[in-house]
């Protein structure tokens, strides 16, 4: 909780001085994705093709889980089935992501982390990601509200409008600029 409070306080302070402060989690909230990282073409010093840039040697745990090919005689040999299986790790493949508010921002979480850490650790990590996601969305909303006010643009919910407003969506928001 202290980290979350401090990072958002640092962001507010930075904004006052024109400095952008963030981290990978906050940056991910600004993106929508169904998987945690891009499909990577990582080549190790030994010519192995890896799906994770954090693993580079056969001596490392989970090396064989992430290697999907090898460079031989200057040509790549790719196990397409294994590559596809690695790329299928996403928000649809993790049952706990089904109803998670942050799933489209974390993409299902790092596969290496899921393999490396305990279920309890990952549950705590997911709670942290959800809280950071909510706080980032709220912080961006408040920043947007300030910008709208500075530019004399106001937001109203449908219920604040008269009956001539035709939108049936209860959550409808209308931007109005009096000129």
Tab-separated table of N, CA, C and O in Angstrom, residues 50-171:
chain	number	residue	atom	x	y	z
A	50	UNK	N	14.227	-18.131	-28.178
A	50	UNK	CA	13.488	-18.115	-26.918
A	50	UNK	C	12.275	-17.202	-27.009
A	50	UNK	O	12.293	-16.209	-27.731
A	51	UNK	N	11.249	-17.517	-26.237
A	51	UNK	CA	10.066	-16.664	-26.149
A	51	UNK	C	10.179	-15.679	-24.991
A	51	UNK	O	9.290	-14.863	-24.798
A	52	UNK	N	11.266	-15.746	-24.225
A	52	UNK	CA	11.446	-14.867	-23.065
A	52	UNK	C	12.874	-14.330	-23.046
A	52	UNK	O	13.835	-15.106	-23.091
A	53	UNK	N	12.977	-13.024	-22.941
A	53	UNK	CA	14.307	-12.393	-22.922
A	53	UNK	C	14.987	-12.501	-21.559
A	53	UNK	O	16.141	-12.130	-21.418
A	54	UNK	N	14.306	-13.035	-20.579
A	54	UNK	CA	14.887	-13.169	-19.237
A	54	UNK	C	15.626	-14.491	-19.046
A	54	UNK	O	16.205	-14.719	-17.999
A	55	UNK	N	15.562	-15.346	-20.034
A	55	UNK	CA	16.219	-16.654	-19.948
A	55	UNK	C	17.195	-16.767	-21.114
A	55	UNK	O	16.815	-16.564	-22.263
A	56	UNK	N	18.455	-17.116	-20.825
A	56	UNK	CA	19.446	-17.168	-21.895
A	56	UNK	C	20.325	-18.412	-21.879
A	56	UNK	O	21.169	-18.574	-22.742
A	57	UNK	N	20.138	-19.292	-20.906
A	57	UNK	CA	21.042	-20.423	-20.769
A	57	UNK	C	20.289	-21.684	-20.356
A	57	UNK	O	19.312	-21.623	-19.603
A	58	UNK	N	20.787	-22.816	-20.822
A	58	UNK	CA	20.210	-24.109	-20.420
A	58	UNK	C	20.331	-24.339	-18.922
A	58	UNK	O	19.616	-25.168	-18.365
A	59	UNK	N	21.233	-23.628	-18.273
A	59	UNK	CA	21.428	-23.783	-16.836
A	59	UNK	C	20.291	-23.148	-16.030
A	59	UNK	O	20.162	-23.410	-14.842
A	60	UNK	N	19.486	-22.329	-16.672
A	60	UNK	CA	18.410	-21.644	-15.969
A	60	UNK	C	17.139	-22.493	-15.921
A	60	UNK	O	16.828	-23.214	-16.869
A	61	UNK	N	16.447	-22.359	-14.785
A	61	UNK	CA	15.151	-23.043	-14.662
A	61	UNK	C	14.231	-22.565	-15.769
A	61	UNK	O	14.275	-21.413	-16.173
A	62	UNK	N	13.446	-23.457	-16.265
A	62	UNK	CA	12.425	-23.175	-17.271
A	62	UNK	C	12.980	-22.848	-18.656
A	62	UNK	O	12.228	-22.439	-19.530
A	63	UNK	N	14.284	-23.020	-18.860
A	63	UNK	CA	14.855	-22.789	-20.193
A	63	UNK	C	14.099	-23.598	-21.238
A	63	UNK	O	13.678	-23.073	-22.263
A	64	UNK	N	13.913	-24.859	-20.955
A	64	UNK	CA	13.277	-25.749	-21.944
A	64	UNK	C	11.792	-25.437	-22.143
A	64	UNK	O	11.221	-25.818	-23.163
A	65	UNK	N	11.190	-24.725	-21.178
A	65	UNK	CA	9.795	-24.314	-21.344
A	65	UNK	C	9.662	-23.174	-22.358
A	65	UNK	O	8.595	-22.990	-22.938
A	66	UNK	N	10.715	-22.400	-22.547
A	66	UNK	CA	10.638	-21.208	-23.385
A	66	UNK	C	11.407	-21.292	-24.702
A	66	UNK	O	11.247	-20.431	-25.552
A	67	UNK	N	12.240	-22.303	-24.869
A	67	UNK	CA	12.980	-22.428	-26.126
A	67	UNK	C	12.060	-23.064	-27.168
A	67	UNK	O	11.356	-24.026	-26.894
A	68	UNK	N	12.001	-22.453	-28.352
A	68	UNK	CA	11.127	-22.981	-29.402
A	68	UNK	C	11.865	-23.182	-30.723
A	68	UNK	O	11.242	-23.482	-31.743
A	69	UNK	N	13.172	-23.061	-30.692
A	69	UNK	CA	13.931	-23.283	-31.917
A	69	UNK	C	15.407	-23.047	-31.723
A	69	UNK	O	15.886	-22.802	-30.612
A	70	UNK	N	16.142	-23.130	-32.845
A	70	UNK	CA	17.597	-22.986	-32.818
A	70	UNK	C	18.039	-22.467	-34.181
A	70	UNK	O	17.427	-22.759	-35.202
A	71	UNK	N	19.115	-21.712	-34.168
A	71	UNK	CA	19.748	-21.287	-35.416
A	71	UNK	C	20.795	-22.343	-35.753
A	71	UNK	O	21.699	-22.614	-34.967
A	72	UNK	N	20.676	-22.977	-36.930
A	72	UNK	CA	21.640	-23.983	-37.386
A	72	UNK	C	22.078	-23.607	-38.794
A	72	UNK	O	21.245	-23.366	-39.663
A	73	UNK	N	23.369	-23.534	-38.971
A	73	UNK	CA	23.933	-23.167	-40.271
A	73	UNK	C	23.329	-21.872	-40.798
A	73	UNK	O	23.031	-21.738	-41.992
A	74	UNK	N	23.101	-20.920	-39.906
A	74	UNK	CA	22.578	-19.617	-40.290
A	74	UNK	C	21.089	-19.571	-40.569
A	74	UNK	O	20.557	-18.528	-40.938
A	75	UNK	N	20.398	-20.680	-40.366
A	75	UNK	CA	18.958	-20.732	-40.655
A	75	UNK	C	18.190	-21.099	-39.372
A	75	UNK	O	18.624	-21.971	-38.624
A	76	UNK	N	17.046	-20.462	-39.171
A	76	UNK	CA	16.261	-20.799	-37.977
A	76	UNK	C	15.478	-22.103	-38.167
A	76	UNK	O	14.917	-22.351	-39.227
A	77	UNK	N	15.496	-22.923	-37.148
A	77	UNK	CA	14.635	-24.110	-37.080
A	77	UNK	C	13.644	-23.834	-35.966
A	77	UNK	O	14.030	-23.686	-34.809
A	78	UNK	N	12.378	-23.763	-36.316
A	78	UNK	CA	11.355	-23.378	-35.344
A	78	UNK	C	10.362	-24.508	-35.142
A	78	UNK	O	9.851	-25.085	-36.099
A	79	UNK	N	10.106	-24.799	-33.860
A	79	UNK	CA	9.055	-25.748	-33.487
A	79	UNK	C	7.762	-24.928	-33.415
A	79	UNK	O	7.454	-24.313	-32.391
A	80	UNK	N	7.028	-24.897	-34.511
A	80	UNK	CA	5.827	-24.056	-34.620
A	80	UNK	C	4.784	-24.417	-33.574
A	80	UNK	O	4.101	-23.528	-33.033
A	81	UNK	N	4.646	-25.703	-33.269
A	81	UNK	CA	3.663	-26.133	-32.276
A	81	UNK	C	4.015	-25.559	-30.899
A	81	UNK	O	3.147	-25.070	-30.183
A	82	UNK	N	5.287	-25.601	-30.530
A	82	UNK	CA	5.713	-25.085	-29.241
A	82	UNK	C	5.568	-23.562	-29.210
A	82	UNK	O	5.113	-22.992	-28.219
A	83	UNK	N	5.950	-22.897	-30.298
A	83	UNK	CA	5.819	-21.443	-30.355
A	83	UNK	C	4.349	-21.044	-30.185
A	83	UNK	O	4.026	-20.138	-29.419
A	84	UNK	N	3.464	-21.735	-30.879
A	84	UNK	CA	2.035	-21.438	-30.783
A	84	UNK	C	1.545	-21.658	-29.353
A	84	UNK	O	0.776	-20.848	-28.826
A	85	UNK	N	1.982	-22.736	-28.724
A	85	UNK	CA	1.586	-23.007	-27.333
A	85	UNK	C	2.053	-21.876	-26.409
A	85	UNK	O	1.310	-21.427	-25.537
A	86	UNK	N	3.276	-21.396	-26.609
A	86	UNK	CA	3.793	-20.292	-25.796
A	86	UNK	C	2.990	-19.017	-26.032
A	86	UNK	O	2.680	-18.280	-25.103
A	87	UNK	N	2.648	-18.758	-27.271
A	87	UNK	CA	1.890	-17.549	-27.598
A	87	UNK	C	0.428	-17.640	-27.144
A	87	UNK	O	-0.248	-16.631	-27.031
A	88	UNK	N	-0.042	-18.847	-26.855
A	88	UNK	CA	-1.414	-19.016	-26.384
A	88	UNK	C	-1.576	-18.750	-24.892
A	88	UNK	O	-2.679	-18.867	-24.356
A	89	UNK	N	-0.488	-18.400	-24.209
A	89	UNK	CA	-0.611	-17.980	-22.810
A	89	UNK	C	-1.170	-16.558	-22.825
A	89	UNK	O	-0.524	-15.626	-23.291
A	90	UNK	N	-2.402	-16.400	-22.339
A	90	UNK	CA	-3.047	-15.092	-22.371
A	90	UNK	C	-4.201	-15.059	-21.369
A	90	UNK	O	-4.367	-15.990	-20.588
A	91	UNK	N	-4.997	-14.013	-21.424
A	91	UNK	CA	-6.101	-13.870	-20.474
A	91	UNK	C	-7.154	-14.956	-20.626
A	91	UNK	O	-7.912	-15.225	-19.699
A	92	UNK	N	-7.213	-15.591	-21.779
A	92	UNK	CA	-8.190	-16.660	-22.000
A	92	UNK	C	-7.711	-17.995	-21.440
A	92	UNK	O	-8.513	-18.876	-21.166
A	93	UNK	N	-6.400	-18.155	-21.274
A	93	UNK	CA	-5.854	-19.435	-20.820
A	93	UNK	C	-5.726	-19.522	-19.302
A	93	UNK	O	-5.430	-20.594	-18.777
A	94	UNK	N	-5.917	-18.425	-18.608
A	94	UNK	CA	-5.784	-18.414	-17.149
A	94	UNK	C	-7.165	-18.225	-16.518
A	94	UNK	O	-7.752	-17.147	-16.619
A	95	UNK	N	-7.701	-19.264	-15.870
A	95	UNK	CA	-9.065	-19.183	-15.308
A	95	UNK	C	-9.260	-18.013	-14.341
A	95	UNK	O	-10.320	-17.392	-14.329
A	96	UNK	N	-8.245	-17.692	-13.556
A	96	UNK	CA	-8.405	-16.607	-12.583
A	96	UNK	C	-8.497	-15.231	-13.245
A	96	UNK	O	-8.858	-14.253	-12.597
A	97	UNK	N	-8.207	-15.147	-14.527
A	97	UNK	CA	-8.304	-13.875	-15.243
A	97	UNK	C	-9.723	-13.588	-15.745
A	97	UNK	O	-10.024	-12.454	-16.119
A	98	UNK	N	-10.571	-14.584	-15.743
A	98	UNK	CA	-11.891	-14.470	-16.374
A	98	UNK	C	-12.662	-13.229	-15.941
A	98	UNK	O	-13.201	-12.509	-16.776
A	99	UNK	N	-12.722	-12.961	-14.647
A	99	UNK	CA	-13.501	-11.834	-14.144
A	99	UNK	C	-12.637	-10.716	-13.569
A	99	UNK	O	-13.137	-9.855	-12.846
A	100	UNK	N	-11.363	-10.710	-13.895
A	100	UNK	CA	-10.438	-9.720	-13.328
A	100	UNK	C	-10.542	-8.386	-14.068
A	100	UNK	O	-10.475	-8.337	-15.295
A	101	UNK	N	-10.657	-7.322	-13.310
A	101	UNK	CA	-10.764	-5.984	-13.879
A	101	UNK	C	-9.489	-5.572	-14.611
A	101	UNK	O	-9.533	-4.765	-15.534
A	102	UNK	N	-8.365	-6.141	-14.240
A	102	UNK	CA	-7.082	-5.732	-14.822
A	102	UNK	C	-6.623	-6.614	-15.972
A	102	UNK	O	-5.576	-6.378	-16.551
A	103	UNK	N	-7.408	-7.631	-16.332
A	103	UNK	CA	-6.909	-8.620	-17.291
A	103	UNK	C	-6.468	-8.018	-18.615
A	103	UNK	O	-5.498	-8.472	-19.206
A	104	UNK	N	-7.150	-7.009	-19.111
A	104	UNK	CA	-6.790	-6.441	-20.414
A	104	UNK	C	-5.578	-5.525	-20.321
A	104	UNK	O	-5.081	-5.046	-21.326
A	105	UNK	N	-5.100	-5.290	-19.104
A	105	UNK	CA	-3.932	-4.439	-18.921
A	105	UNK	C	-2.689	-5.239	-18.552
A	105	UNK	O	-1.589	-4.856	-18.897
A	106	UNK	N	-2.874	-6.381	-17.894
A	106	UNK	CA	-1.703	-7.215	-17.563
A	106	UNK	C	-1.556	-8.364	-18.551
A	106	UNK	O	-0.497	-8.957	-18.658
A	107	UNK	N	-2.616	-8.692	-19.260
A	107	UNK	CA	-2.553	-9.722	-20.290
A	107	UNK	C	-2.420	-11.142	-19.753
A	107	UNK	O	-2.015	-12.036	-20.475
A	108	UNK	N	-2.740	-11.351	-18.488
A	108	UNK	CA	-2.656	-12.693	-17.932
A	108	UNK	C	-1.412	-12.941	-17.101
A	108	UNK	O	-1.243	-14.005	-16.526
A	109	UNK	N	-0.552	-11.964	-17.038
A	109	UNK	CA	0.652	-12.089	-16.212
A	109	UNK	C	1.778	-12.844	-16.895
A	109	UNK	O	1.561	-13.672	-17.767
A	110	UNK	N	2.966	-12.558	-16.480
A	110	UNK	CA	4.187	-13.139	-17.045
A	110	UNK	C	4.208	-14.661	-16.838
A	110	UNK	O	4.064	-15.145	-15.720
A	111	UNK	N	4.380	-15.393	-17.917
A	111	UNK	CA	4.420	-16.851	-17.834
A	111	UNK	C	5.611	-17.314	-17.003
A	111	UNK	O	5.491	-18.258	-16.208
A	112	UNK	N	6.750	-16.673	-17.145
A	112	UNK	CA	7.913	-17.043	-16.334
A	112	UNK	C	7.603	-16.859	-14.849
A	112	UNK	O	7.929	-17.729	-14.035
A	113	UNK	N	6.948	-15.776	-14.489
A	113	UNK	CA	6.582	-15.556	-13.085
A	113	UNK	C	5.600	-16.634	-12.623
A	113	UNK	O	5.741	-17.176	-11.526
A	114	UNK	N	4.631	-16.967	-13.463
A	114	UNK	CA	3.650	-17.999	-13.098
A	114	UNK	C	4.331	-19.344	-12.843
A	114	UNK	O	3.915	-20.094	-11.976
A	115	UNK	N	5.349	-19.645	-13.616
A	115	UNK	CA	6.072	-20.907	-13.434
A	115	UNK	C	7.024	-20.839	-12.239
A	115	UNK	O	7.277	-21.852	-11.589
A	116	UNK	N	7.553	-19.667	-11.956
A	116	UNK	CA	8.593	-19.514	-10.935
A	116	UNK	C	8.058	-19.377	-9.513
A	116	UNK	O	8.698	-19.818	-8.566
A	117	UNK	N	6.905	-18.719	-9.362
A	117	UNK	CA	6.428	-18.376	-8.029
A	117	UNK	C	5.218	-19.212	-7.615
A	117	UNK	O	4.519	-19.769	-8.444
A	118	UNK	N	4.972	-19.225	-6.325
A	118	UNK	CA	3.855	-19.996	-5.780
A	118	UNK	C	2.519	-19.350	-6.144
A	118	UNK	O	2.452	-18.164	-6.489
A	119	UNK	N	1.468	-20.127	-6.016
A	119	UNK	CA	0.116	-19.634	-6.275
A	119	UNK	C	-0.212	-18.477	-5.315
A	119	UNK	O	-0.799	-17.476	-5.725
A	120	UNK	N	0.199	-18.595	-4.060
A	120	UNK	CA	-0.054	-17.542	-3.073
A	120	UNK	C	0.645	-16.240	-3.476
A	120	UNK	O	0.071	-15.155	-3.364
A	121	UNK	N	1.883	-16.356	-3.938
A	121	UNK	CA	2.616	-15.174	-4.397
A	121	UNK	C	1.873	-14.528	-5.564
A	121	UNK	O	1.699	-13.312	-5.603
A	122	UNK	N	1.452	-15.343	-6.528
A	122	UNK	CA	0.774	-14.814	-7.702
A	122	UNK	C	-0.564	-14.172	-7.335
A	122	UNK	O	-0.948	-13.168	-7.935
A	123	UNK	N	-1.259	-14.708	-6.345
A	123	UNK	CA	-2.509	-14.082	-5.892
A	123	UNK	C	-2.235	-12.694	-5.325
A	123	UNK	O	-2.966	-11.742	-5.613
A	124	UNK	N	-1.164	-12.575	-4.532
A	124	UNK	CA	-0.783	-11.268	-3.977
A	124	UNK	C	-0.379	-10.321	-5.107
A	124	UNK	O	-0.759	-9.147	-5.115
A	125	UNK	N	0.380	-10.831	-6.054
A	125	UNK	CA	0.794	-10.029	-7.205
A	125	UNK	C	-0.439	-9.532	-7.968
A	125	UNK	O	-0.525	-8.351	-8.331
A	126	UNK	N	-1.400	-10.409	-8.187
A	126	UNK	CA	-2.619	-10.018	-8.909
A	126	UNK	C	-3.397	-8.949	-8.151
A	126	UNK	O	-3.921	-8.007	-8.761
A	127	UNK	N	-3.472	-9.059	-6.840
A	127	UNK	CA	-4.134	-8.027	-6.033
A	127	UNK	C	-3.444	-6.683	-6.226
A	127	UNK	O	-4.100	-5.646	-6.367
A	128	UNK	N	-2.118	-6.702	-6.232
A	128	UNK	CA	-1.331	-5.486	-6.432
A	128	UNK	C	-1.612	-4.897	-7.820
A	128	UNK	O	-1.840	-3.689	-7.961
A	129	UNK	N	-1.630	-5.739	-8.840
A	129	UNK	CA	-1.900	-5.276	-10.208
A	129	UNK	C	-3.301	-4.668	-10.293
A	129	UNK	O	-3.502	-3.613	-10.907
A	130	UNK	N	-4.277	-5.319	-9.673
A	130	UNK	CA	-5.644	-4.767	-9.687
A	130	UNK	C	-5.697	-3.397	-9.022
A	130	UNK	O	-6.319	-2.462	-9.537
A	131	UNK	N	-5.055	-3.261	-7.869
A	131	UNK	CA	-5.050	-1.975	-7.161
A	131	UNK	C	-4.339	-0.903	-7.995
A	131	UNK	O	-4.826	0.226	-8.106
A	132	UNK	N	-3.208	-1.241	-8.574
A	132	UNK	CA	-2.489	-0.279	-9.422
A	132	UNK	C	-3.342	0.100	-10.636
A	132	UNK	O	-3.346	1.262	-11.058
A	133	UNK	N	-4.055	-0.860	-11.193
A	133	UNK	CA	-4.913	-0.585	-12.349
A	133	UNK	C	-6.019	0.391	-11.962
A	133	UNK	O	-6.225	1.406	-12.638
A	134	UNK	N	-6.719	0.098	-10.859
A	134	UNK	CA	-7.779	0.994	-10.413
A	134	UNK	C	-7.248	2.392	-10.136
A	134	UNK	O	-7.848	3.391	-10.541
A	135	UNK	N	-6.120	2.459	-9.431
A	135	UNK	CA	-5.564	3.767	-9.073
A	135	UNK	C	-5.119	4.534	-10.313
A	135	UNK	O	-5.301	5.744	-10.394
A	136	UNK	N	-4.540	3.843	-11.279
A	136	UNK	CA	-4.102	4.515	-12.507
A	136	UNK	C	-5.302	5.029	-13.288
A	136	UNK	O	-5.296	6.160	-13.782
A	137	UNK	N	-6.336	4.216	-13.392
A	137	UNK	CA	-7.550	4.652	-14.093
A	137	UNK	C	-8.153	5.861	-13.368
A	137	UNK	O	-8.500	6.862	-14.000
A	138	UNK	N	-8.260	5.795	-12.052
A	138	UNK	CA	-8.822	6.910	-11.288
A	138	UNK	C	-7.963	8.156	-11.441
A	138	UNK	O	-8.479	9.257	-11.638
A	139	UNK	N	-6.653	7.995	-11.358
A	139	UNK	CA	-5.738	9.130	-11.487
A	139	UNK	C	-5.855	9.757	-12.872
A	139	UNK	O	-5.889	10.972	-13.010
A	140	UNK	N	-5.937	8.916	-13.911
A	140	UNK	CA	-6.091	9.445	-15.267
A	140	UNK	C	-7.434	10.138	-15.425
A	140	UNK	O	-7.543	11.148	-16.116
A	141	UNK	N	-8.480	9.594	-14.792
A	141	UNK	CA	-9.802	10.216	-14.852
A	141	UNK	C	-9.754	11.597	-14.219
A	141	UNK	O	-10.253	12.568	-14.783
A	142	UNK	N	-9.132	11.699	-13.038
A	142	UNK	CA	-9.045	12.991	-12.365
A	142	UNK	C	-8.219	13.970	-13.186
A	142	UNK	O	-8.560	15.152	-13.276
A	143	UNK	N	-7.141	13.498	-13.809
A	143	UNK	CA	-6.325	14.352	-14.668
A	143	UNK	C	-7.150	14.835	-15.859
A	143	UNK	O	-7.101	16.005	-16.231
A	144	UNK	N	-7.931	13.942	-16.450
A	144	UNK	CA	-8.783	14.307	-17.587
A	144	UNK	C	-9.846	15.309	-17.143
A	144	UNK	O	-10.136	16.266	-17.869
A	145	UNK	N	-10.417	15.108	-15.947
A	145	UNK	CA	-11.411	16.049	-15.444
A	145	UNK	C	-10.812	17.448	-15.297
A	145	UNK	O	-11.443	18.439	-15.652
A	146	UNK	N	-9.589	17.535	-14.767
A	146	UNK	CA	-8.920	18.831	-14.636
A	146	UNK	C	-8.737	19.490	-15.998
A	146	UNK	O	-8.986	20.681	-16.165
A	147	UNK	N	-8.303	18.699	-16.987
A	147	UNK	CA	-8.096	19.234	-18.335
A	147	UNK	C	-9.409	19.743	-18.917
A	147	UNK	O	-9.472	20.824	-19.510
A	148	UNK	N	-10.476	18.954	-18.748
A	148	UNK	CA	-11.779	19.364	-19.266
A	148	UNK	C	-12.231	20.678	-18.625
A	148	UNK	O	-12.715	21.586	-19.313
A	149	UNK	N	-12.062	20.807	-17.320
A	149	UNK	CA	-12.453	22.033	-16.636
A	149	UNK	C	-11.629	23.216	-17.124
A	149	UNK	O	-12.163	24.305	-17.342
A	150	UNK	N	-10.312	23.021	-17.278
A	150	UNK	CA	-9.451	24.104	-17.758
A	150	UNK	C	-9.854	24.571	-19.157
A	150	UNK	O	-9.657	25.712	-19.515
A	151	UNK	N	-10.416	23.651	-19.942
A	151	UNK	CA	-10.833	23.980	-21.302
A	151	UNK	C	-12.330	24.252	-21.396
A	151	UNK	O	-12.912	24.235	-22.472
A	152	UNK	N	-12.951	24.495	-20.224
A	152	UNK	CA	-14.360	24.865	-20.153
A	152	UNK	C	-15.278	23.811	-20.766
A	152	UNK	O	-16.243	24.128	-21.462
A	153	UNK	N	-14.944	22.537	-20.547
A	153	UNK	CA	-15.762	21.424	-21.028
A	153	UNK	C	-16.275	20.681	-19.793
A	153	UNK	O	-15.511	20.377	-18.889
A	154	UNK	N	-17.556	20.409	-19.765
A	154	UNK	CA	-18.162	19.809	-18.591
A	154	UNK	C	-18.743	18.443	-18.921
A	154	UNK	O	-19.211	18.215	-20.028
A	155	UNK	N	-18.724	17.545	-17.955
A	155	UNK	CA	-19.282	16.204	-18.128
A	155	UNK	C	-20.568	16.090	-17.322
A	155	UNK	O	-20.637	16.551	-16.188
A	156	UNK	N	-21.553	15.462	-17.935
A	156	UNK	CA	-22.814	15.215	-17.259
A	156	UNK	C	-23.216	13.779	-17.480
A	156	UNK	O	-22.985	13.223	-18.535
A	157	UNK	N	-23.859	13.186	-16.510
A	157	UNK	CA	-24.483	11.889	-16.719
A	157	UNK	C	-25.854	12.116	-17.329
A	157	UNK	O	-26.448	13.185	-17.196
A	158	UNK	N	-26.373	11.112	-17.967
A	158	UNK	CA	-27.678	11.189	-18.619
A	158	UNK	C	-28.737	11.712	-17.658
A	158	UNK	O	-29.567	12.547	-18.016
A	159	UNK	N	-28.679	11.241	-16.418
A	159	UNK	CA	-29.712	11.621	-15.458
A	159	UNK	C	-29.714	13.133	-15.188
A	159	UNK	O	-30.673	13.668	-14.666
A	160	UNK	N	-28.607	13.816	-15.531
A	160	UNK	CA	-28.530	15.258	-15.331
A	160	UNK	C	-29.131	16.038	-16.498
A	160	UNK	O	-29.204	17.260	-16.450
A	161	UNK	N	-29.516	15.328	-17.564
A	161	UNK	CA	-30.075	15.977	-18.747
A	161	UNK	C	-31.581	15.931	-18.726
A	161	UNK	O	-32.200	15.145	-18.007
A	162	UNK	N	-32.164	16.731	-19.551
A	162	UNK	CA	-33.624	16.690	-19.652
A	162	UNK	C	-34.048	15.517	-20.527
A	162	UNK	O	-33.229	14.796	-21.078
A	163	UNK	N	-35.322	15.328	-20.679
A	163	UNK	CA	-35.853	14.169	-21.392
A	163	UNK	C	-35.543	14.182	-22.882
A	163	UNK	O	-35.724	13.177	-23.551
A	164	UNK	N	-35.048	15.285	-23.423
A	164	UNK	CA	-34.742	15.321	-24.858
A	164	UNK	C	-33.462	14.564	-25.191
A	164	UNK	O	-33.189	14.280	-26.342
A	165	UNK	N	-32.669	14.210	-24.152
A	165	UNK	CA	-31.458	13.418	-24.394
A	165	UNK	C	-31.871	11.986	-24.706
A	165	UNK	O	-32.549	11.350	-23.913
A	166	UNK	N	-31.481	11.458	-25.866
A	166	UNK	CA	-32.022	10.193	-26.355
A	166	UNK	C	-31.243	8.936	-25.972
A	166	UNK	O	-31.686	7.845	-26.239
A	167	UNK	N	-30.105	9.046	-25.336
A	167	UNK	CA	-29.303	7.865	-24.996
A	167	UNK	C	-29.998	7.054	-23.901
A	167	UNK	O	-30.445	7.594	-22.898
A	168	UNK	N	-30.092	5.733	-24.095
A	168	UNK	CA	-30.738	4.860	-23.112
A	168	UNK	C	-29.754	4.259	-22.111
A	168	UNK	O	-30.144	3.566	-21.191
A	169	UNK	N	-28.471	4.491	-22.305
A	169	UNK	CA	-27.442	3.902	-21.449
A	169	UNK	C	-27.373	4.674	-20.129
A	169	UNK	O	-27.155	5.874	-20.108
A	170	UNK	N	-27.569	3.976	-19.009
A	170	UNK	CA	-27.533	4.615	-17.695
A	170	UNK	C	-26.179	5.260	-17.407
A	170	UNK	O	-26.087	6.207	-16.647
A	171	UNK	N	-25.106	4.711	-17.980
A	171	UNK	CA	-23.773	5.229	-17.722
A	171	UNK	C	-23.307	6.236	-18.767
A	171	UNK	O	-22.148	6.609	-18.805
